[in-house]
PDB file of C-alpha atoms in Angstrom:
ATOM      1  CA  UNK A   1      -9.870 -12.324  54.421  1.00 86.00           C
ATOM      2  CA  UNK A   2     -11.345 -15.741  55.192  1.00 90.00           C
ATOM      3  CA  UNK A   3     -14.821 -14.237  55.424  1.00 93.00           C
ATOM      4  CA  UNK A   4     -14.127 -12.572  51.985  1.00 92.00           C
ATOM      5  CA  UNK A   5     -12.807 -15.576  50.217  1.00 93.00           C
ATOM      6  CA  UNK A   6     -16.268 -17.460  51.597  1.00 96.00           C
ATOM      7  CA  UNK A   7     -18.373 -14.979  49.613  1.00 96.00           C
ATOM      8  CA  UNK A   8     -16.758 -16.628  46.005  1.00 96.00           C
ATOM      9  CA  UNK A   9     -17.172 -12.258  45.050  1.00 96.00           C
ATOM     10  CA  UNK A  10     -17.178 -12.170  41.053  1.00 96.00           C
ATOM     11  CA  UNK A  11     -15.805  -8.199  41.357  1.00 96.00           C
ATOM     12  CA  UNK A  12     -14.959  -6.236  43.863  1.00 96.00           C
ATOM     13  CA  UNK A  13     -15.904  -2.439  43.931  1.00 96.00           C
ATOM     14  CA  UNK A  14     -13.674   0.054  45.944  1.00 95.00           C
ATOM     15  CA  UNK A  15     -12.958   4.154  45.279  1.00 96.00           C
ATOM     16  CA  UNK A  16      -9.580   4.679  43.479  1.00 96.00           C
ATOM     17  CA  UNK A  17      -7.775   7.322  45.617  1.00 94.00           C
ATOM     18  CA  UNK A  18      -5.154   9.039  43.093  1.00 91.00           C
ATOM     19  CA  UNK A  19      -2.867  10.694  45.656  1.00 90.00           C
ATOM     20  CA  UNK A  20      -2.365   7.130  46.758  1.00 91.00           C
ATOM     21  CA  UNK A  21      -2.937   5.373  43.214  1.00 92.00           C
ATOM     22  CA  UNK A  22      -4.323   2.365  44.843  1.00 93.00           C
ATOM     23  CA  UNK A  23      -8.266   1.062  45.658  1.00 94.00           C
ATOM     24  CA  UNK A  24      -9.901   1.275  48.848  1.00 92.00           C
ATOM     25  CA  UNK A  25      -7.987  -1.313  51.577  1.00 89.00           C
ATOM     26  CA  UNK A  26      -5.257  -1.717  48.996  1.00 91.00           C
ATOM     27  CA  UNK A  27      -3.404   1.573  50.030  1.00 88.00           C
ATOM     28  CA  UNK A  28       0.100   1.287  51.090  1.00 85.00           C
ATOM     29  CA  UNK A  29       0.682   0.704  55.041  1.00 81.00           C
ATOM     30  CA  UNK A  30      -2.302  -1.336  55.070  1.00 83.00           C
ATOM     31  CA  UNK A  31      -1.995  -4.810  56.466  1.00 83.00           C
ATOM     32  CA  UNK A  32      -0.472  -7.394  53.627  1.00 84.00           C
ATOM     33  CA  UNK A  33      -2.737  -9.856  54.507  1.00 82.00           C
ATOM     34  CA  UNK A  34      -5.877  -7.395  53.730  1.00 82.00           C
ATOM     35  CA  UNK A  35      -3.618  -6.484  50.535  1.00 86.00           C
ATOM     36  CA  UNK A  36      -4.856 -10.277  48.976  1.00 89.00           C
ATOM     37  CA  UNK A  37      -8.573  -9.438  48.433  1.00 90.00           C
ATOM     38  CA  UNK A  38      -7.569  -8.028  45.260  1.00 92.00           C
ATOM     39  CA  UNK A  39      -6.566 -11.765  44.682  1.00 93.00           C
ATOM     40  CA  UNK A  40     -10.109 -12.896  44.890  1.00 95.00           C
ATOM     41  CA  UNK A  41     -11.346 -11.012  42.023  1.00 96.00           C
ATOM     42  CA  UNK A  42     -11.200  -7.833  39.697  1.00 96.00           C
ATOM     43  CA  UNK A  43     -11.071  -4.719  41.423  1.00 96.00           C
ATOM     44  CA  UNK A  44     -13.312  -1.575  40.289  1.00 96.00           C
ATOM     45  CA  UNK A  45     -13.489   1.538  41.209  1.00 96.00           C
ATOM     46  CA  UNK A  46     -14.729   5.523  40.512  1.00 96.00           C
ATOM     47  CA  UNK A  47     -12.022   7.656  41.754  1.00 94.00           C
ATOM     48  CA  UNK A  48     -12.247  10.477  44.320  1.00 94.00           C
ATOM     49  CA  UNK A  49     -11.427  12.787  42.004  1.00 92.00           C
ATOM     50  CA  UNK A  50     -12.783  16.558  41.147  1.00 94.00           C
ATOM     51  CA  UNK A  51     -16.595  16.137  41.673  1.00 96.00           C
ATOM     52  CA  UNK A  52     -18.820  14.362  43.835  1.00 96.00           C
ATOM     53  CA  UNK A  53     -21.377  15.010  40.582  1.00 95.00           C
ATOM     54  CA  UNK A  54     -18.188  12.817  38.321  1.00 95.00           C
ATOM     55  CA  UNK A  55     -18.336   9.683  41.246  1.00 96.00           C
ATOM     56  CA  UNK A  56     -22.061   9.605  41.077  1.00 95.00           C
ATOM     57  CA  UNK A  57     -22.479   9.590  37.609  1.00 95.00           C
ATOM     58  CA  UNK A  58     -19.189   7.244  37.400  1.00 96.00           C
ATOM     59  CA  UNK A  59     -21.104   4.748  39.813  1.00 96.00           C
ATOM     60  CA  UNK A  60     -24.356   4.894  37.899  1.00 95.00           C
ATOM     61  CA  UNK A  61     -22.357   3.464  34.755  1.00 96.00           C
ATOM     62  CA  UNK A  62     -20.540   0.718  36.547  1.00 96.00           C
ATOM     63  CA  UNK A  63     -24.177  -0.359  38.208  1.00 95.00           C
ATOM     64  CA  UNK A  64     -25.448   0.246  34.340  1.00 95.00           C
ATOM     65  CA  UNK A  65     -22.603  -2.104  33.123  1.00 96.00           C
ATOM     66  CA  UNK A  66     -23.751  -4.655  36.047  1.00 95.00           C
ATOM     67  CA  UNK A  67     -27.006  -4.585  35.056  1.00 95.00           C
ATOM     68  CA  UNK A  68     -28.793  -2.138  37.494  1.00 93.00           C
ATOM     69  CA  UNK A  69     -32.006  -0.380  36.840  1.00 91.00           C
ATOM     70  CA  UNK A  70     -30.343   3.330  36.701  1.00 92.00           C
ATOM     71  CA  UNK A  71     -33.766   4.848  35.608  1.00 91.00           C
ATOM     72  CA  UNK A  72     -35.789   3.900  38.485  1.00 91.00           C
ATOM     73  CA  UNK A  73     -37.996   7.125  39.359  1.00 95.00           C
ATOM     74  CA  UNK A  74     -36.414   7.245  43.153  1.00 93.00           C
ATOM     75  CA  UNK A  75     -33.291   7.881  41.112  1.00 93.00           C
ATOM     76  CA  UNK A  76     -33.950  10.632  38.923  1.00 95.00           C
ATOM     77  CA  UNK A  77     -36.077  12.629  42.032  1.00 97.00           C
ATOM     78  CA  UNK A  78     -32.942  12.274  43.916  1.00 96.00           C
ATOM     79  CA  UNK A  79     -30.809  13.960  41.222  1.00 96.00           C
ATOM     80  CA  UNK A  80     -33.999  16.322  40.722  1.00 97.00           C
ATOM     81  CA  UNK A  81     -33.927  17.717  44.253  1.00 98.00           C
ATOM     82  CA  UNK A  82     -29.683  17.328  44.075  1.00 97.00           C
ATOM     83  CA  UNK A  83     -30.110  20.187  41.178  1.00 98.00           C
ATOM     84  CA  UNK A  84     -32.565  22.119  43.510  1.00 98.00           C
ATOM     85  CA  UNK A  85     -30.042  22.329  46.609  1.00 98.00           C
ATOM     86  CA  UNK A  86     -27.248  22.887  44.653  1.00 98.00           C
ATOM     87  CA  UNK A  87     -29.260  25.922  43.794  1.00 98.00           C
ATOM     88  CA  UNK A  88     -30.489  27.116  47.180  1.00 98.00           C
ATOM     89  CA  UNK A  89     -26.344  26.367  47.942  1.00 98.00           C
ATOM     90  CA  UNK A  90     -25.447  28.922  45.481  1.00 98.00           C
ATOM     91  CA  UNK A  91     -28.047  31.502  46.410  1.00 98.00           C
ATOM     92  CA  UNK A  92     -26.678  31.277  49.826  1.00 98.00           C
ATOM     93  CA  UNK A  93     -23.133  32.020  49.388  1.00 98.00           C
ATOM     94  CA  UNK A  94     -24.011  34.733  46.501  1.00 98.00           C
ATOM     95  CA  UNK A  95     -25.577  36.628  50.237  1.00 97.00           C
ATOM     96  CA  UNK A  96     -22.304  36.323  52.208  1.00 97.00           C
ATOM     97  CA  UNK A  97     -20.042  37.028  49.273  1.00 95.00           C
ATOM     98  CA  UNK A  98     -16.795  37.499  51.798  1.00 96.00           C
ATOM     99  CA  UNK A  99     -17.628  34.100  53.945  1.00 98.00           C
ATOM    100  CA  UNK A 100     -14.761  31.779  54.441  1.00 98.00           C
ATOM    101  CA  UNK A 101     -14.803  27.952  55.127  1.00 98.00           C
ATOM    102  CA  UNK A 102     -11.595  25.504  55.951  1.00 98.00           C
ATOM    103  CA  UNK A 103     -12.086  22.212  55.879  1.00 96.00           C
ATOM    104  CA  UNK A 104     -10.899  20.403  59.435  1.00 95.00           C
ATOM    105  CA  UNK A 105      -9.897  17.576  61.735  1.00 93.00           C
ATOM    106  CA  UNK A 106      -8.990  17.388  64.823  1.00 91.00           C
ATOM    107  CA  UNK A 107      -7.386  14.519  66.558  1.00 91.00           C
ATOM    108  CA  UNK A 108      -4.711  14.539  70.029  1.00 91.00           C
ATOM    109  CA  UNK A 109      -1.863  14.856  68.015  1.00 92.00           C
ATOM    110  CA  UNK A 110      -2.445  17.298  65.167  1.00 94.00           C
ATOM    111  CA  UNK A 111      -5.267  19.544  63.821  1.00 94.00           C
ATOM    112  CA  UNK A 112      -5.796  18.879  60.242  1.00 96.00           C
ATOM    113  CA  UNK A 113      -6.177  21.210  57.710  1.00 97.00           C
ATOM    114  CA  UNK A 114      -8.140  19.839  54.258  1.00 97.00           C
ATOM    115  CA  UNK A 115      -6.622  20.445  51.534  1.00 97.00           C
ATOM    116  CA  UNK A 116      -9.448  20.645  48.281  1.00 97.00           C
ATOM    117  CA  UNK A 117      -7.375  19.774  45.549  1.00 96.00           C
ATOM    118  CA  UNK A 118      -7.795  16.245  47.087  1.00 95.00           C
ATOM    119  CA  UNK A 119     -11.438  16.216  48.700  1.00 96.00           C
ATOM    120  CA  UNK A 120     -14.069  16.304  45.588  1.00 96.00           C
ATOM    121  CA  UNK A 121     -16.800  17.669  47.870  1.00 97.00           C
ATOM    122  CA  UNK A 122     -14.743  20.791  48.670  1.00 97.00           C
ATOM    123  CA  UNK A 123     -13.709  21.338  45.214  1.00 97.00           C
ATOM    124  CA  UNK A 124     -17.311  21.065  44.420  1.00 98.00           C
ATOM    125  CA  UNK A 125     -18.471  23.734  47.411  1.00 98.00           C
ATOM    126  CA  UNK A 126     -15.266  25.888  45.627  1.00 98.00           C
ATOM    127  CA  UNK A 127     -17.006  25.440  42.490  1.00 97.00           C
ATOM    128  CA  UNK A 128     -20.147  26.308  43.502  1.00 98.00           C
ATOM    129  CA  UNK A 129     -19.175  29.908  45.471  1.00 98.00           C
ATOM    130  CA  UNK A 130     -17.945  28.994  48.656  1.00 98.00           C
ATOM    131  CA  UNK A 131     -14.384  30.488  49.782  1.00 98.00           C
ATOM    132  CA  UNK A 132     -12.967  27.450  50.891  1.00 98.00           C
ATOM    133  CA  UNK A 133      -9.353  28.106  51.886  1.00 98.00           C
ATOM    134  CA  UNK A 134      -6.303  26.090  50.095  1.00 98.00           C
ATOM    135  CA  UNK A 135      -3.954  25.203  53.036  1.00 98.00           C
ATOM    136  CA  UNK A 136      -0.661  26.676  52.014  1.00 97.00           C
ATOM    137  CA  UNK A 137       1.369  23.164  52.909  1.00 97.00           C
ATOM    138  CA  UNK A 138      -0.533  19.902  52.340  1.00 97.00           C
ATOM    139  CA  UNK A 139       1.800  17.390  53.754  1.00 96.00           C
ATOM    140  CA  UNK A 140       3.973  15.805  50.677  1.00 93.00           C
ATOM    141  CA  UNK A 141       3.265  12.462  51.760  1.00 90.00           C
ATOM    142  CA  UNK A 142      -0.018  12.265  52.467  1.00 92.00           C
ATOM    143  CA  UNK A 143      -1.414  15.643  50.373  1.00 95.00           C
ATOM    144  CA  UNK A 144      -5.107  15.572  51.388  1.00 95.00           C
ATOM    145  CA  UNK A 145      -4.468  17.457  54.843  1.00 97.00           C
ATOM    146  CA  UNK A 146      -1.892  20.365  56.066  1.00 98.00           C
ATOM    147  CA  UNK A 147      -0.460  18.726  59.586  1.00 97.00           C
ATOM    148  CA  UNK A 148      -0.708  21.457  62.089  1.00 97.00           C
ATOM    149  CA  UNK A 149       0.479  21.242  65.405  1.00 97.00           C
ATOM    150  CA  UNK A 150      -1.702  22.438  68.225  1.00 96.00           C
ATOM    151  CA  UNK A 151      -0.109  25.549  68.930  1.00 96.00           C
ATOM    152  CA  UNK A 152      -0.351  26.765  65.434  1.00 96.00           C
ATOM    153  CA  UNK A 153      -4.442  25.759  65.326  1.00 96.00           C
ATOM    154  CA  UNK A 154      -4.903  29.392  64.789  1.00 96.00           C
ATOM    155  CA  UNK A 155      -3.112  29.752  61.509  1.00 97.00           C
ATOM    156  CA  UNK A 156      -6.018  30.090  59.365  1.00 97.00           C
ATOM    157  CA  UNK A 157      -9.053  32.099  60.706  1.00 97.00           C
ATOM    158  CA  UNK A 158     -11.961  30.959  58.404  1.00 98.00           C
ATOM    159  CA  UNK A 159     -15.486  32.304  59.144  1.00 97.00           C
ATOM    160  CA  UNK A 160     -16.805  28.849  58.817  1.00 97.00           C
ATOM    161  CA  UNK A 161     -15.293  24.859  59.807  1.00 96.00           C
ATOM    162  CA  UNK A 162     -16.610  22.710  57.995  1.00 95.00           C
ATOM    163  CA  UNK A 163     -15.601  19.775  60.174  1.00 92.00           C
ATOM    164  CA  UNK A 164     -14.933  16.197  58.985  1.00 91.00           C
ATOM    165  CA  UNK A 165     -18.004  14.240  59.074  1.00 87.00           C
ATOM    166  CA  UNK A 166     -17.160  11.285  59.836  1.00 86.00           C
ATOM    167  CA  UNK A 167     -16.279  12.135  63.547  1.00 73.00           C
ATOM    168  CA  UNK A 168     -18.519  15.263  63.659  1.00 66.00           C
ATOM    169  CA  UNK A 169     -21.217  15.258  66.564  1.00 66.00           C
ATOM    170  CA  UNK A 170     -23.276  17.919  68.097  1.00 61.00           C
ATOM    171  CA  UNK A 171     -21.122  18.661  70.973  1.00 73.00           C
ATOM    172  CA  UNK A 172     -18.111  17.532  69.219  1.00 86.00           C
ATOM    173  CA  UNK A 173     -16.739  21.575  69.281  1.00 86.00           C
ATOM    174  CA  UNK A 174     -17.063  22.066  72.892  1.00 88.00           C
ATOM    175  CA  UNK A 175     -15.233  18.760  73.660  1.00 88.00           C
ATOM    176  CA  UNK A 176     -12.117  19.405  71.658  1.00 90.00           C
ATOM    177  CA  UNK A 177     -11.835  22.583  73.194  1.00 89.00           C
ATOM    178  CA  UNK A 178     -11.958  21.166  77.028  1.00 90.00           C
ATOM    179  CA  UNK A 179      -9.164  18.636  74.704  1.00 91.00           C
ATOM    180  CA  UNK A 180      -7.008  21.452  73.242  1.00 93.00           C
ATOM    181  CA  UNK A 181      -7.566  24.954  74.274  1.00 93.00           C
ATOM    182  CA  UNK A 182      -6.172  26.232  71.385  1.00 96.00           C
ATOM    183  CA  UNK A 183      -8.976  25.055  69.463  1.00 95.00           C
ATOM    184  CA  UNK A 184     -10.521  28.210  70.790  1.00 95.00           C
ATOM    185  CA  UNK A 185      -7.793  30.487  69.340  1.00 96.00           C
ATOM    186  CA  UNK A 186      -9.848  29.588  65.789  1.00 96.00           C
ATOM    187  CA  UNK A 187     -12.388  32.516  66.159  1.00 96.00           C
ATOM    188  CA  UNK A 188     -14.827  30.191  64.536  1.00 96.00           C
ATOM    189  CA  UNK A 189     -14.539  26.814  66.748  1.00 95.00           C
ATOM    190  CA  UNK A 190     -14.855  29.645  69.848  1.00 94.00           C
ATOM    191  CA  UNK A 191     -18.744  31.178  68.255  1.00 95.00           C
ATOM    192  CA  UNK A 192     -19.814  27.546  67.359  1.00 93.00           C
ATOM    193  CA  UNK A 193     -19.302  27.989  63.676  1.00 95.00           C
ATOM    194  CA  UNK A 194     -18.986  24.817  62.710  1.00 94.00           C
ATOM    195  CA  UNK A 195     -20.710  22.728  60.562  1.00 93.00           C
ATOM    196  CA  UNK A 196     -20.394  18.450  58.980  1.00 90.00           C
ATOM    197  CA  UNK A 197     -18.630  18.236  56.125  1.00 92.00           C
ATOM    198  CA  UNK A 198     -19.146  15.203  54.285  1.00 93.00           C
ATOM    199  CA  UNK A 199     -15.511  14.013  53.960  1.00 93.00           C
ATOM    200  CA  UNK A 200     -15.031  11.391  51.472  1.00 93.00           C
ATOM    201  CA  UNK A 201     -18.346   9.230  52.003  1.00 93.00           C
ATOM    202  CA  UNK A 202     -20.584  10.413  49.047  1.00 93.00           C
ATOM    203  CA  UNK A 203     -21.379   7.866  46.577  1.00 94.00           C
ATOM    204  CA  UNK A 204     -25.149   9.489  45.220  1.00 95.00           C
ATOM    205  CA  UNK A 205     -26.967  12.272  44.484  1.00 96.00           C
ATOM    206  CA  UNK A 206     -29.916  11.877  47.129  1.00 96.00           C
ATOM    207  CA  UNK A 207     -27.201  11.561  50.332  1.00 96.00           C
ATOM    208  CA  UNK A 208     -25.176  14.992  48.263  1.00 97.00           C
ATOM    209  CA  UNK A 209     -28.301  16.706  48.575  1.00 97.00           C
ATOM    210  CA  UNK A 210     -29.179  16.184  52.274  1.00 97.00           C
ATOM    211  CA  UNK A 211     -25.582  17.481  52.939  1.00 96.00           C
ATOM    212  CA  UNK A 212     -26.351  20.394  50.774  1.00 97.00           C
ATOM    213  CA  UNK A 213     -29.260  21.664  52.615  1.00 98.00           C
ATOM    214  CA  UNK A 214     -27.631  20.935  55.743  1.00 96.00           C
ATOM    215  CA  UNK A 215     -24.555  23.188  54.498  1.00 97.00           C
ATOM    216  CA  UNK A 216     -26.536  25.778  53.322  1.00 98.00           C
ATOM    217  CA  UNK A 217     -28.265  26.299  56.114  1.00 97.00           C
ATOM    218  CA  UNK A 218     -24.813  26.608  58.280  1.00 96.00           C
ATOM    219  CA  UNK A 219     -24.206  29.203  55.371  1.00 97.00           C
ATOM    220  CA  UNK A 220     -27.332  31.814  56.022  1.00 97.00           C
ATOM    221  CA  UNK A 221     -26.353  31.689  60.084  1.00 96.00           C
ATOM    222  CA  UNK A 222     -22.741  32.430  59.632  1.00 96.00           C
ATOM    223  CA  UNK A 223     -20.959  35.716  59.566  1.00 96.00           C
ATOM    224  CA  UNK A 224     -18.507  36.362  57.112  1.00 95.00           C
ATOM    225  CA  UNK A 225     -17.043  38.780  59.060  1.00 94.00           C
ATOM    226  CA  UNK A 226     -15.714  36.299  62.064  1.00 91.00           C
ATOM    227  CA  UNK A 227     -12.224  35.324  60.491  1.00 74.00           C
ATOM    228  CA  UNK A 228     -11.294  38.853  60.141  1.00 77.00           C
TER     229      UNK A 228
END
């Protein structure tokens, strides 16, 4: 807070989260003392809402407002080749027609089940093809995940995790099974089927389309069959 206050900030610029109706650090349960940034100055905000493409474009207008150069030609290539994944996206999950993903996150006490309505990215992947499973009981507190414990990890059986991304590593599969067995009752976790999601970090088009390509390439490998 002290560090904060030093900086004199004329506006400060977090995501609005609407199942929580509050900014970035301003949620409730965080610490009070955090809570007084918004004390320092305005607080702004695109919210996570139904598109990654709708907090892009929102960003782009506040930066416009602030006096950023929006047409700079990095910028529109960025959104160019955004357009041309989204594409190559779409052509991939036209192939596997019957391919389903679940958004997931596993920690020692619970394995969490996304739940779209709250995750823009997934709504957009819904959008754009991909069967990405609607968790039947998003917890009523806290809606963006279904709590499951770990000896129900096998009640959905997607073809695909997409895995939260901001814990995801290479090796990150085989690890929570030596964690939790029962990871392995997911057919998918047990082939490797598993790919980064990019949970609630996008801000542009250029870092949307690098997880695009990545995702699409998970797509071509996977079998649609596997959750059967």
């Amino acid at each position: 807070m002290e560090k904060a206050a030093a900086l004199r900030p004329d506006l400060i610029v977090a995501d609005w989260w609407p199942a929580e109706k509050a900014h970035s650090g301003l949620e409730e349960g965080v610490d009070e003392k955090s809570k007084k940034l918004a004390e320092l100055a305005p607080v702004v905000g695109v919210s996570q809402g139904r598109s990654i493409e709708d907090l892009a474009e929102g960003y782009e207008s506040l930066a416009k407002s602030l006096g950023a150069k929006v047409d700079a030609p990095e910028i529109a290539a960025n959104k160019k080749r955004f357009e041309e994944s989204v594409e190559k996206f779409k052509a991939a999950v036209a192939d596997k027609p019957g391919l389903t993903a679940l958004g997931m996150s596993p920690a020692d006490d619970k394995l969490y089940a996304a739940n779209p309505e709250y995750a823009p990215e997934l709504l957009d992947f819904q959008r754009w093809g991909l069967k990405v499973i609607n968790p039947a009981k998003p917890d009523a507190g806290f809606p963006y995940w279904e709590n499951l414990s770990w000896e129900n990890a096998d009640k959905y059986q997607p073809d695909l995790i997409l895995w939260d991304g901001r814990s995801f590593t290479p090796t990150a599969n085989a690890e929570w099974g030596r964690k939790q067995p029962t990871w392995f009752k997911i057919k998918a976790a047990k082939a490797g089927a598993v790919a980064a999601w990019p949970a609630y970090w996008l801000h542009t088009f250029g870092d949307f389309a690098t997880e695009v390509d990545k995702l699409t390439e998970a797509v071509k490998v996977a079998d649609e069959n596997l959750g059967d």
